[in-house]
Amino acid sequence: MAKKKMTRRDFFKAGLLTGAGACLGAGVLKPTGLWAAPAKVKGPVKIGYQAIMSGTLAGYGEFHKMGVDMAVDEINKKGGIAGAKVVVEYRDSTLKAPEAIKNARYFVDSWGADFLGGVDSSGQALALAPVMKQLGKPIIITHAATEKLNEIEVFQKGIKEVFRISSPTYQDGNAAAFVAKDLPAMKWATISPKYEYGYTCWSMFKNTLAKLKPGVQFVAESWAPFGTTDFRAHINTILDAKPDGLYSVEWAGELISMMKQAGQAGLFNKIKHVMLPVGAAMDVLEGLGKEMPDNIWISGRYFFQYPKDKRNTAWVASFVKRWKHYPAYVSETGYSSIYAFKQAVEAAGSKDAKKVIAALEGMKMQSPAGERVFRKQDHQAVYTVPWGLTAADPKYPFKVMGKMVVIPAQDFFNRPPFKGPESMPPFKK
Amino acid sequence: MLESFVHVCLAGLSKGMFIWLVASGLTLIFGVLGVLNFAHGSFYMLGAYFCFSLLSHLGHNFWLGLILGPLFVCLVGYVVERYFLRYVYHIDLPYQLLLTFAFVLIFDDLVKVVWGAGSIGSPSVAGLSGSVRILGRLFPSYSLFIILVGPLVALGLWGLLEKTWAGRIIRAASSDREMASALGVRVPALFTAVFVFGTWLGAVGGGLAVPYVGLLTPGMGESIIIDAFVVAVIGGLGSLKGAFLGALIIGLLSSFGTRFLPTFDMFLTFILMAIVLLWRPQGFFGEEAAR
């Protein structure tokens, strides 16, 4: 046991320092009179952010960090949140649910976080929800997409602490069906991840498309476990079924592998309509480069070419200037999550969890992705992300969106009370 | 139906041969040194990254990259064996596992520092980037190439171990370390050499993965190493013949599973492993290795 014990002298020293600090704090650091900033909030605003930073998806963590760091630096340069400095600590979420819970507990119990953010996997988000209720601090989810989070955990079970700023599976399932109804394809098949996210998206796509386009058929499904690198058997399954449309929510590296192998197998010559709900991720577009075929339908949680307004254009430019990289969708959702907390704290005039939660409910905010509104009932941010057809553009070393289709989020997001067909699109005007 | 069957078969063969390339080095190292080398997946990853880097610096000559890249990794393997592993041979297996697992974490992070945390899409190989039409359906030429390389590597290893003087010494040291040492074999040097050779096999597997998987990511060694372990266990730890057969079976089983029994495709390989372990705990050719 070589652990040093604190001697009495150390104890006094520490006491003196704290005392001196307290005097300084009170007398020197605090501006008084007319010149005082409207510092309604005491001490730094601490945000604990977790994302995947190890393993094959570590790139996503980097993209999260780029966006969050940018927001933090901007905010602190302009005087912080209601006069208080923002501090963010990152932890690796590892994509495992127990680790996500451990991180959240560490952030709140040991580090003293006021708010939490991040989280990539749906499984993690669902496991975290009840824990957030216990911890009593708000979290803004920036990536995990399962609709069960807002529909069941928040709306049905009434967990007030959970918000989500990124678009849920409605974008992958419902919006895709709205695009697919106008395509000539009548027989659809899928290669998708063999877990919650894959199943839920495909079933949403099927249900909504069947309602929008009677007579459409779903002829094959092939599920790929997490970590699949060889999609050749899956591709054969699809080719055997001879569909005219392929829908796939494969994502990140696995989507890159699948697209390359599908190209080698000549899949794109046989299947003309391909929809990739998360194909507009920067890692996928950059990873595939010229090997991404033209005329593939792609979408995501944000795409840097949309909206074509001043705010987004300026944001993309400053992002590229700082990181030498186009913003991934998690960069935008991470960035905007910090601003959402800023706006909520300033509206509440406090960083008290209950007041901030109340301020976030129904809050409307302007962000690079456009206007977002946090629905009061289920805490889901409603905003619109385009679907687009891949095309080459000499300005970029990767494929971007050529033709874009913009379906307003209100038209395809499931609506409270999330029961029965009236809660699901298509909605009567 | 025939076309589907043939293509699923081919997909399974290429997958199996690809696993074999990685499992061969793992098996060789276990057979001779008695070390379960978790870091083998890292050598595979490093092989891929080195090949890729050379590829972009050497004017996209894949073959040159495939020859030179793994040599760099051999150097890494040398350091790992000579300065770290050597000191844990005499202690319990769990410590060896811990040490090699530590290297997995270190190499993953090193790759992130050097090449970035994001995934890198890799180029296809000139000359083998196309596809061949087999029964009306396209099959990638590169996968055919992998199907050919697998047996060639197996043949080469067999020749090396059975027909050469070096192979005789390796077999001698693997069956009785002390006796070989008493007869004048410099066992530590031999172990280093075998480890470096095994590393080279893993790194070549990684190099070949560059166009096969089409993607480089930190941590890419972790998924393949699990398959390689399953194969090594089924075949009988330490038996190259067993690993080759195991890889063929696992490749075909998973391919047919994905196509015809999709609900169970994840279980199939592990069920097979469980059955083999119950029926023949030493694996297909386990006895030979334990001889």
XYZ file of C-alpha atoms in Angstrom:
720
model
C 0.000 0.000 0.000
C 2.066 2.861 -1.248
C -0.871 5.195 -1.419
C 0.025 8.539 0.125
C -2.133 9.739 2.925
C -2.969 13.373 3.137
C -0.871 14.873 5.926
C -2.193 17.548 8.168
C 0.026 20.103 6.458
C -1.375 19.215 3.054
C -4.786 19.578 4.511
C -4.044 23.111 5.681
C -2.504 24.019 2.365
C -5.562 22.825 0.554
C -7.729 24.755 2.957
C -5.719 27.939 2.432
C -5.892 27.593 -1.320
C -9.608 27.013 -1.312
C -10.098 29.907 1.011
C -7.989 32.202 -1.134
C -9.816 30.999 -4.189
C -13.150 31.682 -2.613
C -12.104 35.238 -1.646
C -10.777 35.873 -5.131
C -13.866 34.391 -6.627
C -16.093 36.563 -4.598
C -14.063 39.737 -4.765
C -12.226 39.739 -8.087
C -13.808 37.425 -10.589
C -17.328 38.547 -10.120
C -18.018 41.712 -12.067
C -20.362 44.060 -10.310
C -22.459 47.052 -11.137
C -23.446 48.073 -14.617
C -20.700 46.105 -16.301
C -21.815 42.752 -15.049
C -22.940 40.326 -17.722
C -26.452 39.006 -17.166
C -24.991 35.910 -15.495
C -28.131 34.138 -14.510
C -26.416 30.785 -14.513
C -23.754 29.881 -11.982
C -20.620 27.934 -12.805
C -19.822 26.172 -16.038
C -22.528 24.340 -17.925
C -21.236 20.777 -18.042
C -22.298 18.478 -20.849
C -21.303 14.810 -20.888
C -21.211 13.506 -24.449
C -20.829 9.884 -25.453
C -20.283 8.416 -28.892
C -18.588 5.434 -30.460
C -14.849 6.110 -30.447
C -13.322 2.657 -30.782
C -13.534 -0.264 -33.158
C -14.618 -0.160 -36.763
C -17.036 2.745 -36.255
C -14.585 5.023 -34.436
C -14.874 7.487 -37.317
C -18.394 8.346 -36.170
C -17.060 9.471 -32.808
C -14.610 11.784 -34.543
C -17.433 13.292 -36.600
C -19.555 13.834 -33.470
C -16.625 15.560 -31.792
C -15.946 17.887 -34.710
C -19.467 19.271 -34.534
C -19.644 19.464 -30.744
C -16.207 21.085 -30.407
C -17.186 23.687 -32.949
C -20.373 24.598 -31.086
C -18.528 24.771 -27.749
C -15.782 27.026 -29.111
C -18.256 29.328 -30.837
C -20.444 29.620 -27.756
C -17.557 30.222 -25.346
C -16.057 32.860 -27.634
C -19.347 34.727 -27.552
C -19.735 34.698 -23.783
C -20.976 31.195 -23.078
C -24.452 30.048 -22.139
C -26.162 32.829 -20.184
C -22.720 34.029 -19.189
C -21.482 30.621 -18.088
C -18.773 28.693 -19.834
C -19.680 25.410 -21.569
C -17.517 22.400 -20.795
C -17.889 19.091 -22.610
C -16.372 15.784 -21.618
C -16.379 12.871 -24.071
C -16.556 9.181 -23.365
C -16.434 6.177 -25.648
C -19.878 4.567 -25.790
C -18.488 1.347 -27.395
C -21.996 0.688 -28.801
C -22.767 -1.575 -25.825
C -25.758 -0.769 -23.635
C -24.100 -1.441 -20.234
C -21.243 0.880 -21.203
C -23.688 3.643 -22.164
C -25.340 3.360 -18.758
C -21.989 3.376 -16.994
C -20.980 6.502 -18.879
C -24.219 8.291 -18.042
C -23.853 7.455 -14.346
C -20.248 8.608 -14.375
C -21.144 11.863 -16.080
C -23.913 12.727 -13.646
C -22.729 11.179 -10.372
C -18.959 11.665 -10.565
C -18.292 14.432 -13.046
C -21.312 16.560 -12.202
C -22.814 16.899 -15.656
C -25.806 19.165 -16.093
C -26.838 17.638 -19.404
C -25.958 14.637 -21.541
C -25.725 14.121 -25.275
C -24.702 11.698 -28.028
C -25.483 7.923 -28.224
C -25.270 6.029 -31.514
C -27.110 2.744 -31.133
C -30.823 2.221 -30.700
C -30.247 -0.515 -28.144
C -28.194 1.893 -26.062
C -30.774 4.665 -26.280
C -33.583 2.355 -25.139
C -31.496 1.050 -22.246
C -30.523 4.576 -21.219
C -34.034 6.018 -21.073
C -35.059 4.597 -17.656
C -31.600 5.418 -16.290
C -31.995 9.047 -17.339
C -35.242 9.169 -15.415
C -33.382 7.995 -12.308
C -30.542 10.428 -12.840
C -32.977 13.250 -13.470
C -30.903 15.071 -16.092
C -31.930 15.759 -19.684
C -30.183 13.991 -22.565
C -30.326 14.927 -26.236
C -29.818 11.870 -28.428
C -27.953 12.772 -31.615
C -27.824 9.553 -33.653
C -29.743 6.482 -32.376
C -32.844 6.234 -34.538
C -35.393 3.775 -33.181
C -38.911 5.220 -33.075
C -39.543 3.164 -29.923
C -37.523 5.774 -28.032
C -39.941 8.660 -28.596
C -43.104 6.574 -29.018
C -42.755 4.185 -26.090
C -40.117 5.488 -23.675
C -41.048 9.161 -23.843
C -44.679 9.244 -24.909
C -46.081 6.055 -23.368
C -43.874 5.666 -20.307
C -43.540 9.396 -19.770
C -39.767 9.618 -19.447
C -39.359 13.375 -19.637
C -35.554 13.430 -19.590
C -35.032 12.071 -23.106
C -35.001 14.256 -26.226
C -33.821 13.496 -29.745
C -32.486 16.032 -32.209
C -31.707 13.589 -35.050
C -34.391 12.173 -37.330
C -35.758 8.795 -36.307
C -36.507 5.747 -38.456
C -39.454 7.655 -40.008
C -36.859 9.103 -42.370
C -35.576 5.623 -43.272
C -38.913 3.830 -43.487
C -41.808 6.218 -44.097
C -40.036 8.874 -46.168
C -38.403 6.162 -48.287
C -41.864 4.758 -49.024
C -43.065 8.206 -50.151
C -40.161 8.329 -52.621
C -40.627 4.705 -53.696
C -44.321 5.141 -54.506
C -43.383 7.326 -57.491
C -40.859 4.823 -58.869
C -41.895 2.169 -61.397
C -40.533 -0.634 -59.154
C -43.249 -3.042 -57.963
C -41.123 -5.812 -56.399
C -38.891 -4.812 -53.506
C -36.237 -6.699 -51.556
C -33.824 -5.804 -48.771
C -30.364 -6.489 -47.433
C -30.387 -4.940 -43.967
C -28.759 -5.249 -40.561
C -29.834 -8.265 -38.536
C -30.905 -6.254 -35.504
C -33.619 -3.910 -34.263
C -32.749 -1.040 -36.590
C -32.843 -3.174 -39.737
C -36.090 -4.941 -38.872
C -37.952 -1.820 -37.794
C -36.997 0.211 -40.889
C -37.910 -2.540 -43.359
C -41.260 -3.175 -41.709
C -42.067 0.546 -41.670
C -41.063 0.842 -45.330
C -43.245 -2.145 -46.244
C -46.293 -0.980 -44.292
C -46.231 2.557 -45.582
C -45.438 1.653 -49.189
C -48.190 -0.990 -49.238
C -50.668 1.721 -48.186
C -49.391 4.255 -50.709
C -49.114 1.850 -53.621
C -51.473 -1.115 -53.541
C -50.174 -4.153 -55.426
C -46.542 -3.630 -54.530
C -44.740 -6.849 -53.542
C -41.935 -7.570 -51.099
C -40.105 -10.577 -52.452
C -36.941 -11.171 -50.425
C -35.138 -10.157 -47.282
C -31.572 -10.990 -46.364
C -30.243 -9.972 -42.972
C -26.587 -9.301 -42.305
C -25.293 -9.554 -38.725
C -23.332 -6.633 -37.277
C -19.749 -6.797 -38.531
C -20.475 -8.538 -41.850
C -17.699 -7.947 -44.370
C -18.727 -10.486 -46.988
C -22.112 -9.774 -48.569
C -21.781 -12.136 -51.522
C -24.251 -14.703 -50.204
C -26.746 -11.947 -49.375
C -26.400 -10.480 -52.845
C -27.131 -13.903 -54.334
C -30.271 -14.193 -52.255
C -31.494 -10.899 -53.668
C -30.595 -11.718 -57.271
C -32.466 -15.017 -57.003
C -35.665 -13.192 -56.086
C -35.384 -10.909 -59.160
C -36.768 -7.728 -57.560
C -36.825 -4.404 -59.393
C -36.119 -2.389 -56.253
C -33.557 -2.860 -53.474
C -33.950 -1.179 -50.099
C -31.046 -1.313 -47.639
C -30.409 0.336 -44.294
C -26.893 -1.071 -44.132
C -24.744 1.783 -42.882
C -21.158 2.976 -42.436
C -18.387 0.563 -43.466
C -20.759 -2.320 -44.044
C -22.672 -0.275 -46.589
C -19.400 0.519 -48.374
C -18.492 -3.181 -48.541
C -21.969 -4.140 -49.669
C -22.085 -1.539 -52.450
C -18.680 -2.557 -53.774
C -19.529 -6.238 -53.751
C -22.939 -5.591 -55.283
C -21.226 -3.672 -58.081
C -18.844 -6.572 -58.738
C -21.776 -8.974 -58.870
C -23.500 -6.785 -61.447
C -26.443 -6.083 -59.159
C -26.931 -2.518 -60.370
C -27.374 -3.699 -63.957
C -30.260 -5.890 -62.883
C -31.893 -3.777 -60.168
C -32.491 -0.244 -61.296
C -34.026 1.270 -58.190
C -31.849 1.230 -55.096
C -32.694 3.109 -51.899
C -30.172 3.696 -49.123
C -31.752 5.620 -46.216
C -28.355 6.253 -44.636
C -26.351 6.362 -47.854
C -25.862 10.130 -47.623
C -23.438 9.679 -44.714
C -20.125 11.349 -45.487
C -18.060 8.277 -44.576
C -20.037 6.227 -47.093
C -19.871 8.798 -49.893
C -16.164 9.388 -49.353
C -15.410 5.706 -48.839
C -17.084 4.716 -52.086
C -15.881 7.726 -54.077
C -16.371 7.079 -57.772
C -17.492 3.521 -57.085
C -20.844 4.820 -55.843
C -23.050 4.364 -58.914
C -25.118 7.268 -60.218
C -28.889 7.363 -59.661
C -28.955 5.644 -56.280
C -31.474 7.120 -53.830
C -29.735 8.289 -50.657
C -30.683 10.111 -47.480
C -29.487 10.586 -43.912
C -30.125 12.656 -40.801
C -28.778 15.791 -42.497
C -27.007 16.407 -45.784
C -24.649 19.324 -46.218
C -26.258 20.403 -49.527
C -29.609 21.026 -47.832
C -31.107 23.480 -47.014
C -29.537 25.825 -49.522
C -29.867 28.839 -47.226
C -27.367 31.306 -45.800
C -27.104 29.734 -42.367
C -26.313 26.263 -43.642
C -23.945 27.455 -46.397
C -21.982 29.547 -43.909
C -21.894 26.696 -41.405
C -20.651 24.168 -43.973
C -17.975 26.645 -45.102
C -16.695 27.231 -41.588
C -16.804 23.505 -40.854
C -14.772 22.689 -43.953
C -12.349 25.501 -43.109
C -11.741 24.177 -39.620
C -11.749 20.416 -40.182
C -10.834 20.112 -43.891
C -13.820 17.827 -44.138
C -17.476 18.086 -45.072
C -19.767 17.753 -42.056
C -21.194 14.285 -41.441
C -24.745 14.143 -40.185
C -23.634 13.391 -36.646
C -21.468 16.527 -36.799
C -24.579 18.578 -37.452
C -26.750 16.851 -34.855
C -23.940 17.054 -32.273
C -23.387 20.746 -33.047
C -27.068 21.561 -32.866
C -27.578 19.605 -29.634
C -25.211 21.990 -27.819
C -27.095 24.984 -29.230
C -30.389 23.414 -28.191
C -29.159 23.267 -24.588
C -27.939 26.883 -24.883
C -31.293 28.112 -26.111
C -33.180 26.117 -23.483
C -30.992 27.271 -20.575
C -31.250 30.879 -21.668
C -35.007 30.606 -22.034
C -35.308 28.934 -18.626
C -32.851 31.360 -17.044
C -31.390 28.417 -15.195
C -29.619 25.141 -15.759
C -31.963 23.369 -13.398
C -32.939 20.082 -15.058
C -36.698 20.461 -14.640
C -36.737 24.013 -15.986
C -34.530 23.111 -18.946
C -36.733 20.124 -19.789
C -39.764 22.390 -19.713
C -37.986 24.875 -21.983
C -36.956 22.174 -24.454
C -40.513 20.877 -24.780
C -42.045 22.463 -27.839
C -38.923 24.568 -28.402
C -38.357 25.860 -31.912
C -34.729 26.346 -32.962
C -32.814 27.411 -36.032
C -29.963 25.087 -36.971
C -27.811 24.266 -39.997
C -30.308 21.502 -40.892
C -33.066 24.106 -40.887
C -35.852 24.777 -38.401
C -36.380 22.129 -35.752
C -39.287 21.841 -33.341
C -39.091 19.494 -30.367
C -42.538 17.927 -30.242
C -43.963 18.452 -26.778
C -45.564 15.013 -26.495
C -42.670 12.783 -27.510
C -39.608 15.087 -27.426
C -38.725 14.285 -31.026
C -37.260 17.108 -33.115
C -39.322 17.512 -36.268
C -37.284 18.751 -39.240
C -36.913 17.885 -42.874
C -34.064 15.984 -44.506
C -34.067 15.472 -48.278
C -33.850 12.285 -50.301
C -31.696 12.581 -53.423
C -30.304 10.728 -56.418
C -26.537 10.299 -56.486
C -24.715 12.217 -59.193
C -21.152 13.248 -59.940
C -20.208 16.884 -59.464
C -16.740 18.164 -60.470
C -16.667 20.248 -57.276
C -16.523 17.188 -55.062
C -14.303 14.074 -55.058
C -17.355 11.978 -54.149
C -20.924 11.601 -55.370
C -23.458 14.111 -54.077
C -27.211 14.569 -54.459
C -28.273 15.568 -57.941
C -32.049 15.553 -58.088
C -33.525 16.123 -54.624
C -36.944 15.179 -53.310
C -38.063 17.047 -50.209
C -40.977 15.608 -48.280
C -41.974 17.782 -45.302
C -41.344 15.976 -42.024
C -44.913 16.678 -40.833
C -46.232 14.503 -43.660
C -44.407 11.320 -42.724
C -43.421 11.459 -39.029
C -45.685 9.171 -36.981
C -47.921 11.262 -34.753
C -48.983 10.940 -31.129
C -50.749 8.992 -29.697
C -48.860 6.432 -31.847
C -51.808 4.081 -31.872
C -53.723 2.769 -34.837
C -53.477 3.749 -38.497
C -54.367 7.419 -37.830
C -50.987 7.858 -36.168
C -49.120 6.656 -39.241
C -48.775 8.208 -42.676
C -50.318 8.890 -45.106
C -52.297 11.549 -43.212
C -55.443 13.205 -44.473
C -54.773 16.853 -45.156
C -31.750 -22.674 -59.022
C -28.520 -24.219 -60.317
C -27.035 -20.794 -60.921
C -27.912 -19.746 -57.397
C -26.445 -22.952 -55.951
C -23.190 -22.557 -57.845
C -22.847 -18.916 -56.875
C -23.583 -19.540 -53.217
C -20.961 -22.290 -53.376
C -18.421 -19.923 -54.903
C -19.224 -17.229 -52.351
C -18.723 -19.792 -49.589
C -15.451 -21.024 -51.044
C -14.044 -17.526 -51.327
C -15.135 -16.673 -47.800
C -13.643 -19.900 -46.469
C -10.337 -19.433 -48.260
C -10.159 -15.894 -47.017
C -10.619 -17.055 -43.410
C -8.037 -19.778 -44.025
C -5.432 -17.198 -45.028
C -5.788 -15.588 -41.598
C -6.288 -18.824 -39.665
C -3.142 -20.412 -41.141
C -0.772 -18.032 -39.371
C -2.747 -18.254 -36.142
C -2.654 -22.052 -36.272
C 1.018 -22.226 -37.127
C 1.933 -19.985 -34.201
C -0.230 -21.979 -31.819
C 1.049 -25.304 -33.108
C 4.690 -24.424 -32.648
C 4.818 -21.813 -29.892
C 1.722 -22.841 -27.969
C 0.574 -19.221 -27.852
C -2.990 -18.184 -28.663
C -2.156 -14.942 -30.383
C -5.069 -12.517 -30.174
C -2.923 -9.871 -31.837
C -3.006 -11.899 -35.038
C -6.047 -9.902 -36.087
C -4.000 -6.750 -35.564
C -1.290 -8.049 -37.868
C -4.012 -8.640 -40.421
C -5.191 -5.042 -39.944
C -1.664 -3.639 -40.100
C -1.028 -5.675 -43.247
C -4.068 -4.114 -44.842
C -3.112 -0.572 -43.853
C 0.527 -0.918 -44.912
C -0.473 -2.398 -48.268
C -2.967 0.380 -48.748
C -0.426 3.106 -47.918
C 2.163 1.616 -50.231
C -0.513 1.304 -52.856
C -1.188 5.022 -52.793
C 2.534 5.845 -52.795
C 3.683 3.306 -55.349
C 1.475 4.396 -58.202
C -1.276 1.910 -57.456
C 0.719 -1.235 -57.995
C -1.197 -3.625 -55.789
C 1.202 -6.545 -56.157
C 4.227 -4.522 -55.114
C 2.262 -3.306 -52.098
C 1.294 -6.882 -51.275
C 4.948 -7.946 -51.304
C 6.371 -4.987 -49.383
C 3.544 -4.177 -46.950
C 3.655 -7.425 -44.949
C 7.438 -7.059 -44.547
C 6.861 -3.970 -42.410
C 4.399 -5.937 -40.320
C 6.983 -8.715 -39.904
C 9.180 -6.146 -38.220
C 6.354 -5.374 -35.802
C 5.851 -9.105 -35.232
C 9.543 -9.490 -34.515
C 9.456 -6.800 -31.833
C 6.327 -8.276 -30.258
C 7.835 -11.756 -30.006
C 11.426 -10.882 -29.185
C 10.780 -8.229 -26.545
C 7.394 -9.162 -25.069
C 5.932 -12.593 -25.790
C 9.203 -14.372 -25.097
C 8.876 -13.476 -21.431
C 5.473 -15.036 -20.947
C 5.944 -18.460 -22.557
C 6.555 -20.118 -19.203
C 3.591 -18.598 -17.384
C -0.099 -19.388 -17.615
C -2.114 -19.094 -20.799
C -4.381 -16.299 -19.448
C -1.349 -14.016 -19.148
C -0.403 -14.666 -22.744
C -3.950 -13.854 -23.771
C -3.869 -10.642 -21.748
C -0.602 -9.559 -23.297
C -1.675 -10.260 -26.849
C -5.041 -8.608 -26.199
C -3.215 -5.527 -24.936
C -1.480 -5.405 -28.291
C -4.846 -5.483 -30.040
C -5.851 -2.309 -28.199
C -2.494 -0.638 -28.761
C -2.453 -1.378 -32.491
C -6.064 -0.265 -32.936
C -5.206 3.081 -31.386
C -1.962 3.382 -33.325
C -3.852 2.859 -36.557
C -6.276 5.586 -35.507
C -3.392 7.976 -34.827
C -1.593 7.255 -38.079
C -4.406 6.669 -40.566
C -7.368 8.307 -38.833
C -10.391 6.795 -37.101
C -12.630 6.859 -40.161
C -13.074 4.028 -42.595
C -11.152 4.146 -45.838
C -12.669 2.722 -48.996
C -9.959 0.843 -50.814
C -9.381 0.654 -54.559
C -9.933 -2.470 -56.605
C -7.030 -4.277 -58.214
C -6.130 -3.494 -61.790
C -6.588 -6.641 -63.839
C -8.764 -8.348 -61.249
C -11.349 -5.635 -60.753
C -13.826 -7.100 -63.216
C -16.161 -10.014 -63.004
C -16.539 -13.283 -64.818
C -19.875 -14.509 -66.079
C -20.633 -17.913 -64.616
C -23.981 -19.440 -65.552
C -25.396 -16.070 -66.463
C -24.421 -14.325 -63.264
C -21.356 -12.213 -62.586
C -18.761 -13.399 -60.089
C -15.871 -11.106 -59.078
C -12.555 -12.188 -60.596
C -10.801 -11.220 -57.409
C -12.897 -13.707 -55.395
C -11.889 -16.421 -57.867
C -8.297 -15.373 -57.302
C -8.766 -15.778 -53.530
C -10.234 -19.251 -54.115
C -7.036 -20.138 -55.972
C -4.635 -18.537 -53.504
C -6.026 -20.440 -50.500
C -5.024 -23.935 -51.662
C -1.703 -22.572 -52.951
C -0.853 -21.254 -49.499
C -1.909 -24.581 -47.991
C 0.279 -26.467 -50.453
C 3.195 -24.144 -49.775
C 2.893 -24.589 -46.021
C 2.622 -28.357 -46.361
C 5.715 -28.423 -48.556
C 7.607 -26.207 -46.158
C 6.766 -28.257 -43.083
C 6.964 -31.741 -44.559
C 9.594 -31.513 -47.239
C 12.244 -29.105 -46.047
C 14.946 -29.218 -43.446
C 13.556 -26.127 -41.733
C 10.157 -27.787 -41.590
C 11.632 -30.839 -39.888
C 13.161 -28.654 -37.202
C 9.934 -26.760 -36.719
C 8.018 -30.009 -36.329
C 10.633 -31.322 -33.938
C 10.500 -28.224 -31.749
C 6.714 -28.245 -31.773
C 6.424 -31.849 -30.636
C 9.142 -31.710 -28.000
C 10.661 -28.398 -27.165
C 13.173 -29.699 -24.627
C 14.396 -32.593 -26.698
C 14.895 -30.359 -29.705
C 16.801 -27.929 -27.558
C 18.951 -30.730 -26.173
C 19.745 -31.805 -29.704
C 21.122 -28.385 -30.488
C 18.135 -26.540 -31.997
C 18.175 -22.885 -30.948
C 14.576 -22.921 -29.844
C 14.178 -19.203 -28.953
C 15.495 -18.131 -32.353
C 13.304 -20.707 -34.049
C 10.260 -19.422 -32.159
C 11.009 -15.880 -33.257
C 11.328 -17.043 -36.855
C 8.054 -18.982 -36.748
C 6.250 -16.085 -35.090
C 7.493 -13.660 -37.713
C 6.471 -16.072 -40.458
C 3.009 -16.451 -38.908
C 2.788 -12.661 -38.689
C 3.668 -12.487 -42.353
C 0.821 -14.862 -43.209
C -1.620 -12.700 -41.248
C -0.358 -9.530 -42.877
C -0.636 -11.054 -46.363
C -4.225 -11.956 -45.477
C -4.752 -8.312 -44.586
C -3.163 -7.149 -47.815
C -5.426 -9.442 -49.800
C -8.391 -8.084 -47.828
C -7.807 -4.583 -49.187
C -9.689 -5.258 -52.432
C -11.715 -8.198 -51.085
C -13.512 -6.411 -48.266
C -13.143 -3.063 -49.994
C -12.744 -1.215 -46.731
C -10.156 -0.395 -44.085
C -11.210 0.417 -40.537
C -9.415 0.423 -37.213
C -10.574 -2.708 -35.452
C -11.094 -4.560 -38.739
C -9.052 -7.474 -37.368
C -11.554 -8.225 -34.641
C -14.291 -9.735 -36.769
C -11.977 -11.931 -38.819
C -10.056 -13.171 -35.787
C -13.233 -14.668 -34.319
C -13.862 -16.649 -37.501
C -10.222 -17.675 -37.545
C -10.425 -18.890 -33.941
C -13.567 -20.900 -34.651
C -11.837 -22.469 -37.620
C -8.729 -23.247 -35.599
C -10.777 -24.838 -32.813
C -12.875 -26.949 -35.177
C -9.825 -28.124 -37.046
C -7.927 -28.928 -33.885
C -5.785 -26.170 -32.399
C -2.406 -26.247 -34.044
C -3.329 -28.441 -36.978
C -2.953 -26.724 -40.346
C -4.799 -29.496 -42.150
C -7.655 -29.089 -39.686
C -7.717 -25.316 -40.094
C -7.918 -25.635 -43.870
C -10.801 -28.086 -43.657
C -12.447 -26.013 -40.918
C -12.229 -22.848 -43.001
C -13.800 -24.580 -46.003
C -16.653 -25.902 -43.889
C -17.276 -22.602 -42.101
C -17.163 -20.635 -45.349
C -19.633 -22.906 -47.119
C -21.847 -23.312 -44.080
C -22.207 -19.584 -43.534
C -22.821 -18.929 -47.212
C -25.488 -21.622 -47.527
C -26.908 -20.566 -44.183
C -27.310 -16.982 -45.343
C -29.023 -18.117 -48.533
C -31.168 -21.040 -47.419
C -31.498 -20.836 -43.614
C -31.314 -17.093 -43.014
C -32.865 -17.222 -39.560
C -30.068 -19.385 -38.222
C -27.053 -18.242 -40.174
C -25.415 -16.662 -37.155
C -25.821 -19.804 -35.077
C -24.697 -22.332 -37.620
C -20.959 -21.861 -37.222
C -21.151 -21.823 -33.460
C -23.467 -24.824 -33.376
C -20.970 -26.664 -35.532
C -18.217 -25.649 -33.150
C -20.219 -26.861 -30.167
C -20.979 -30.195 -31.849
C -17.365 -30.712 -32.826
C -16.216 -29.883 -29.307
C -18.662 -32.370 -27.809
C -17.947 -35.135 -30.262
C -14.251 -34.550 -30.665
C -12.957 -32.032 -28.118
C -9.549 -31.995 -29.768
C -11.030 -30.950 -33.159
C -10.843 -32.813 -36.477
C -7.102 -33.285 -36.473
C -6.389 -32.402 -32.868
C -4.485 -35.557 -32.032
C -1.817 -34.994 -34.574
C -1.068 -31.615 -33.149
C -0.902 -32.941 -29.621
C 1.303 -35.816 -30.681
